[in-house]
Each structure stands twice: as C-alpha cells, then as structure tokens.
The first five atom37 places (N, CA, C, CB, O) and aatype in JSON, in Angstrom:
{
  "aatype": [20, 20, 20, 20, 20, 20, 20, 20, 20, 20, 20, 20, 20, 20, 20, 20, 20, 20, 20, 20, 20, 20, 20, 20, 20, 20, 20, 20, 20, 20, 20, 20, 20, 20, 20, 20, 20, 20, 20, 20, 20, 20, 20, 20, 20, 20, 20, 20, 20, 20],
  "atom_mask": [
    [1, 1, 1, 1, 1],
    [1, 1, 1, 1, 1],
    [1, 1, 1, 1, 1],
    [1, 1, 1, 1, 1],
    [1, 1, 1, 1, 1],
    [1, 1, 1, 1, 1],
    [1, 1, 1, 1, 1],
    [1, 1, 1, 1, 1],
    [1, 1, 1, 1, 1],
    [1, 1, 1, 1, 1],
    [1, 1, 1, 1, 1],
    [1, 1, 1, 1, 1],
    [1, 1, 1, 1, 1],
    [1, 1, 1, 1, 1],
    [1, 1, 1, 1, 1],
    [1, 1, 1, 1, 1],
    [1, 1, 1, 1, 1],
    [1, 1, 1, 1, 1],
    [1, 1, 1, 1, 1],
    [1, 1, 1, 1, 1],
    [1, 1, 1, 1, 1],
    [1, 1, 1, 1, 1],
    [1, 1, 1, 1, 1],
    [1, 1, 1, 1, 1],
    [1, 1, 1, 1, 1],
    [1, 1, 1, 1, 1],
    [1, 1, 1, 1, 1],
    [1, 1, 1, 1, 1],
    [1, 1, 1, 1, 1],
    [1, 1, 1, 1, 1],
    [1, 1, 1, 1, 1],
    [1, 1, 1, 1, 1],
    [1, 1, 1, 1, 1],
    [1, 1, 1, 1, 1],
    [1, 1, 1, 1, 1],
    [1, 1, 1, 1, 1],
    [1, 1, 1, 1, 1],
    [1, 1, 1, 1, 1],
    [1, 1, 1, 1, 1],
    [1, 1, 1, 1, 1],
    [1, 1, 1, 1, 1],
    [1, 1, 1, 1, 1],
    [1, 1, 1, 1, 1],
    [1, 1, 1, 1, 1],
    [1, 1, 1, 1, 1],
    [1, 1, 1, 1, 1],
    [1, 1, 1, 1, 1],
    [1, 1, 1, 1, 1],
    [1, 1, 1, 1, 1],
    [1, 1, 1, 1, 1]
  ],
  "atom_positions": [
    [[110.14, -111.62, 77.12], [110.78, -112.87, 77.41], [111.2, -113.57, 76.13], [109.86, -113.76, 78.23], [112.3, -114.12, 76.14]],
    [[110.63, -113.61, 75.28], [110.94, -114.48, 73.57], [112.43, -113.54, 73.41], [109.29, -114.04, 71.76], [113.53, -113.94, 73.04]],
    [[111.96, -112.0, 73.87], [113.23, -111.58, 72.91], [115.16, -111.87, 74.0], [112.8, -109.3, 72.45], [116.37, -111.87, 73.79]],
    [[114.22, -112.07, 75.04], [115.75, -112.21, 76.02], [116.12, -113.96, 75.99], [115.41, -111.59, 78.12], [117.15, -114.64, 76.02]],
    [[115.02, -114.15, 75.95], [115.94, -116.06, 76.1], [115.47, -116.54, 74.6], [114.99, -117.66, 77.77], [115.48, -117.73, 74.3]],
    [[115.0, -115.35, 73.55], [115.13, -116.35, 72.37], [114.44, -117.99, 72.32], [116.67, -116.51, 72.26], [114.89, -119.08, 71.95]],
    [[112.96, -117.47, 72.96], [112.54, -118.69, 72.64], [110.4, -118.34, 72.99], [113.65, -120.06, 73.88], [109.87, -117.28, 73.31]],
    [[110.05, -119.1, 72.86], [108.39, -118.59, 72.18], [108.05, -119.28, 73.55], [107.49, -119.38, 70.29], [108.4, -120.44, 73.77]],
    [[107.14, -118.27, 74.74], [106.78, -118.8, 76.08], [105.06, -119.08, 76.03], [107.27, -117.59, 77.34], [104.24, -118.52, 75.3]],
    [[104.82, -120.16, 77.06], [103.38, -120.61, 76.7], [102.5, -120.1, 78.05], [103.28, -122.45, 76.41], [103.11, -120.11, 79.13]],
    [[101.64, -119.83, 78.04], [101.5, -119.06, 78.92], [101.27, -119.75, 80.25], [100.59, -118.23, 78.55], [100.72, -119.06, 81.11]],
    [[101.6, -120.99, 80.57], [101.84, -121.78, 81.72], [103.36, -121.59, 82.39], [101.59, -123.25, 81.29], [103.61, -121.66, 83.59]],
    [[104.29, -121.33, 81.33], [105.81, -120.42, 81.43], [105.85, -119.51, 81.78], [106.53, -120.09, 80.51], [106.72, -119.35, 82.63]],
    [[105.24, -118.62, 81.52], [105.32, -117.48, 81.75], [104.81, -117.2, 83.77], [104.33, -116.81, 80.43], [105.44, -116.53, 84.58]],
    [[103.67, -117.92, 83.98], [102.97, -117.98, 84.94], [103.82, -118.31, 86.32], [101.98, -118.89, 84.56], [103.93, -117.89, 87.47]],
    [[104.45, -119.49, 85.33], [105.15, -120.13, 86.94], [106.49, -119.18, 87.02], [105.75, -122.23, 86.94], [106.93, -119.0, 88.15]],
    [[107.23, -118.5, 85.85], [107.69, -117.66, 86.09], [108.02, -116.2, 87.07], [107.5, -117.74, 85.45], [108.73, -115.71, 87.94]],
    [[106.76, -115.98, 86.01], [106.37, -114.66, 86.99], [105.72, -115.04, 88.48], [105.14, -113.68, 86.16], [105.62, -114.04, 89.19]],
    [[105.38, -115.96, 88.96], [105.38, -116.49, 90.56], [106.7, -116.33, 91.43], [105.09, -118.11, 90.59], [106.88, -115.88, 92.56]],
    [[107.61, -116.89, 90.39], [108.9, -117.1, 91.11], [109.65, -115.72, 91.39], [109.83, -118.07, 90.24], [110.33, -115.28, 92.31]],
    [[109.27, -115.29, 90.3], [110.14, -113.74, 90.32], [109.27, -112.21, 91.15], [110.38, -113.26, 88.31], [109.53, -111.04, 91.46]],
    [[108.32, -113.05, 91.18], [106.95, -111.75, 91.91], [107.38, -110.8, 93.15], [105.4, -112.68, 92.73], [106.95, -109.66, 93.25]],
    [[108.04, -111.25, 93.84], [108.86, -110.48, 94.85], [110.06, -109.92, 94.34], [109.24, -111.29, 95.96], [110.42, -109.02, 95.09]],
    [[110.75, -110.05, 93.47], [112.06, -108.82, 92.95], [111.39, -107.58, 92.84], [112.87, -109.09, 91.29], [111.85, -106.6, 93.42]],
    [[110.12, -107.47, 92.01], [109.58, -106.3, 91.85], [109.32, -105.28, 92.65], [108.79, -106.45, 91.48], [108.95, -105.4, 93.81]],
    [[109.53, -104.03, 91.95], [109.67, -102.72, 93.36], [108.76, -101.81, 93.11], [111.18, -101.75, 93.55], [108.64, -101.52, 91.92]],
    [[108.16, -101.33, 93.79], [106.98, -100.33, 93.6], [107.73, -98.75, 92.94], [106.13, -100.09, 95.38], [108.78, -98.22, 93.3]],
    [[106.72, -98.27, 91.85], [107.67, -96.98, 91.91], [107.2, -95.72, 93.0], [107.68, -96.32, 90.3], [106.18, -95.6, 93.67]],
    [[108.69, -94.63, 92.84], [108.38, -94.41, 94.3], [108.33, -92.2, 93.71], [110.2, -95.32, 95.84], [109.36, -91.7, 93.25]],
    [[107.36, -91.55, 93.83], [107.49, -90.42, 93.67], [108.45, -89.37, 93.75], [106.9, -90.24, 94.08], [108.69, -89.01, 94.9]],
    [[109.1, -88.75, 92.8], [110.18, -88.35, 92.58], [110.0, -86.8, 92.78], [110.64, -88.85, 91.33], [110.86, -86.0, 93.11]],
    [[107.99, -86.45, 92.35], [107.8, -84.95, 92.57], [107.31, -84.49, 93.94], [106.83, -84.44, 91.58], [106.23, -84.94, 94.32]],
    [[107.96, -83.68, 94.68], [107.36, -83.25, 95.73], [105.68, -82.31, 95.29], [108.62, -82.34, 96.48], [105.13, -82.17, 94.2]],
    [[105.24, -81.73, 96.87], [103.39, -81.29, 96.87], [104.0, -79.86, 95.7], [102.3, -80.55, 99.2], [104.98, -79.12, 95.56]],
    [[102.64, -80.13, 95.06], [102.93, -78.38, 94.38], [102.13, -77.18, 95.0], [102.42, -78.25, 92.63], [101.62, -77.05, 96.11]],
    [[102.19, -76.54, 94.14], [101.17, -75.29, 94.78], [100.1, -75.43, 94.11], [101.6, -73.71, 94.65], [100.22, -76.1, 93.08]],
    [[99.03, -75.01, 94.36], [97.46, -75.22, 93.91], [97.4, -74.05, 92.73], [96.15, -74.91, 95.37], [98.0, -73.0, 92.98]],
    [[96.94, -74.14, 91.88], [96.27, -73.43, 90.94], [95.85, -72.14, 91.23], [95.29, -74.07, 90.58], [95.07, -72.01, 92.18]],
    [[96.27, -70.98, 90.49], [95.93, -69.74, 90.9], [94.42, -69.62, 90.57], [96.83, -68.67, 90.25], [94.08, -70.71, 90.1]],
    [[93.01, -68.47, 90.64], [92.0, -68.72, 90.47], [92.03, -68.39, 88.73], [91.12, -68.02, 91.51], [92.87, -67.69, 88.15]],
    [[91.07, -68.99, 88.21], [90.54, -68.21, 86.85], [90.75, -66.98, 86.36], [89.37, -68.12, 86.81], [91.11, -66.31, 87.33]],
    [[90.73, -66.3, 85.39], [90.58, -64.92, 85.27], [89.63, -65.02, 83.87], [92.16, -64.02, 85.18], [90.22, -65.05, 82.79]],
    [[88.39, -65.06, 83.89], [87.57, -64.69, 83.01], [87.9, -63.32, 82.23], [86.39, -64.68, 83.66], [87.91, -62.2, 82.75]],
    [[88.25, -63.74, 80.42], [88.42, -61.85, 80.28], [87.03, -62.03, 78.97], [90.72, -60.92, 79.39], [86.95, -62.92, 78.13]],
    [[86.08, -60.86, 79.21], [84.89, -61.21, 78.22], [84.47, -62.07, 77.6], [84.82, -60.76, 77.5], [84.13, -62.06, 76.42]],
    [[84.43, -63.31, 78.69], [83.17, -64.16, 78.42], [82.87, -64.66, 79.47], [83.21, -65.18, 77.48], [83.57, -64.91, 80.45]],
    [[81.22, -64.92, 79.18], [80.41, -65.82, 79.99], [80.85, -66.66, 80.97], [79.83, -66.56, 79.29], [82.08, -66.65, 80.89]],
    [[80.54, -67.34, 81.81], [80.86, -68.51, 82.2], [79.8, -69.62, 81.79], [81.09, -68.4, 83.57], [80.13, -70.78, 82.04]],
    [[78.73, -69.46, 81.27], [77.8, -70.36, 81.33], [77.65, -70.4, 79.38], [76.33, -69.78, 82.47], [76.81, -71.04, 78.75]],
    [[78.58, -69.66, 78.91], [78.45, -70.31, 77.48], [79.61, -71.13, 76.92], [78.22, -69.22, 76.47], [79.52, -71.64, 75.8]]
  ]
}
C-alpha cells in the first residue's frame, strides 16, 4: 500500500481498509488434477533399519 498510493499507512488504515475490500478477494483454485500414487521402494543393498 505505501508503494501504490505513495504514502506511509497506520495500522488503523490499513484495518478499515482491508474490511472494506475483504470480499473482492478470491480463493485460489487448483490447477493440478489427482496423480498417481508412488510406485513401491526398491531397496538395492541396504538395510532398511540402518
């Protein structure tokens, strides 16, 4: 906000601001569809417990 209206906001400005404007805001909305799950492990000579 300082850098768009060029001016130093107090945080009682800012407040009643962001009240007024609280509904423009839009949720973001998932762009990636489900994937596929993880193939299993393939342990090659080693442990699992070291």
């Amino acid at each position: 906000m300082e850098r768009s209206l060029d001016k130093e906001m107090s945080y009682e400005e800012f407040a009643v601001f962001d009240s007024q404007n609280k509904l423009q805001t839009r949720s973001a909305k998932s762009t990636v569809g489900p994937s596929k799950p993880f193939i299993r492990p393939h342990f090659v000579n080693r442990m699992l417990d070291k």
